[in-house]
Structures are given as C-alpha cells and as structure tokens.
Coordinates of C-alpha atoms in Angstrom, one line a residue:
M1 CA -0.3 0.0 0.0
P2 CA 1.5 3.4 -0.8
S3 CA 1.9 5.9 1.9
V4 CA 2.0 9.6 2.4
L5 CA 3.3 11.7 5.2
Y6 CA 2.4 15.2 5.7
T7 CA 4.5 17.4 8.2
A8 CA 4.1 20.8 9.4
S9 CA 5.0 23.2 12.4
T10 CA 1.4 22.8 14.2
F11 CA -1.4 20.4 13.7
S12 CA -3.7 23.3 13.3
H13 CA -2.0 23.9 10.0
I14 CA -2.7 20.6 8.7
V15 CA -6.5 20.8 10.2
S16 CA -7.1 24.4 8.5
F17 CA -5.3 23.6 4.7
H18 CA -4.6 19.7 3.9
L19 CA -7.8 17.9 5.0
P20 CA -9.1 18.0 1.4
Y21 CA -5.6 16.2 0.5
L22 CA -5.6 13.8 3.1
R23 CA -9.2 12.7 2.6
R24 CA -8.3 12.2 -1.2
F25 CA -5.3 10.2 -0.6
R26 CA -7.4 7.8 2.0
E27 CA -9.9 7.6 -0.8
L28 CA -7.3 6.2 -3.0
G29 CA -6.1 3.8 -0.6
W30 CA -3.0 5.3 0.5
Q31 CA -2.1 5.2 4.2
V32 CA -1.9 8.4 5.6
E33 CA 0.5 9.8 8.3
V34 CA 0.5 13.0 9.8
A35 CA 3.5 14.5 11.9
C36 CA 3.6 18.1 13.6
G37 CA 4.6 20.1 16.3
G38 CA 2.6 21.9 18.9
A39 CA -0.4 20.4 20.9
M40 CA -1.5 17.2 19.7
R41 CA -4.9 17.1 17.9
D42 CA -6.9 14.5 16.3
I43 CA -6.6 14.6 12.4
P44 CA -9.4 13.3 10.5
Y45 CA -8.4 11.0 7.5
A46 CA -5.0 10.2 9.0
D47 CA -4.0 6.6 10.0
A48 CA -1.1 7.4 12.2
V49 CA -0.4 10.9 14.0
R50 CA 3.3 11.7 15.6
E51 CA 4.3 14.7 17.7
L52 CA 7.4 16.4 16.7
P53 CA 9.6 18.9 18.7
L54 CA 9.4 21.5 16.0
A55 CA 9.8 25.3 16.2
K56 CA 8.6 28.2 14.1
S57 CA 12.5 29.2 12.9
I58 CA 13.5 26.9 10.5
T59 CA 17.1 27.1 11.7
A60 CA 16.1 25.9 15.3
P61 CA 18.1 23.1 16.9
A62 CA 14.7 21.6 17.6
N63 CA 13.9 21.3 14.0
F64 CA 17.3 19.5 13.3
R65 CA 16.3 17.0 16.2
A66 CA 12.7 16.4 14.3
A67 CA 14.3 15.9 11.2
R68 CA 16.4 13.1 12.7
M69 CA 13.4 11.4 14.5
L70 CA 11.7 11.2 11.2
R71 CA 14.6 10.1 9.1
A72 CA 15.1 7.2 11.7
N73 CA 11.3 6.3 11.5
I74 CA 10.8 6.6 7.6
T75 CA 10.9 3.4 5.9
L76 CA 11.9 4.0 2.1
P77 CA 9.8 2.1 -0.5
V78 CA 11.9 -0.9 -2.1
W79 CA 12.0 1.1 -5.9
W80 CA 13.7 4.0 -4.2
P81 CA 17.1 4.4 -5.9
T82 CA 20.3 4.1 -3.3

C-alpha cells in the first residue's frame, strides 16, 4: 500500500489547509500519516499521528532533532534509488 507523510510546524496548519488532500489520499487507498509540532490533535483521515519537537524558526535546533527523528522512522520504498 502506498503511503504519504504530511508534516507541518503545527497540527492546526494541517487541519486548516490539508484535510481535502488527506481525505483524497485515503479515498485512493493510501496510508496517511501526519507529523507535527505543537499541541497534539486528532487529525481526520490520518491513519497515524506523531508529535514532533518542531519550532517556527527554520534553523532552530529542535527542527534538526525532529528531522533526525523522522529519518529514523521512515521506511523507504523498495524501488527507492540508493
């Protein structure tokens, strides 16, 4: 099953702007995961939700930690070039 991971600095951003996309991916049979910073929220159409230590500033040390956390938990597809 194909999967997609949506990330944002806050859960409210996903809820405000990306729900139509999450819904469509689900309708197409994709597994939908969401990873965000800030206060945890239920995300409609998401199969899994993860909390990340994200900050608003792009160069904040917390963002680099969050990127390492994501990288450690992402499984690349078999067809991904190495």
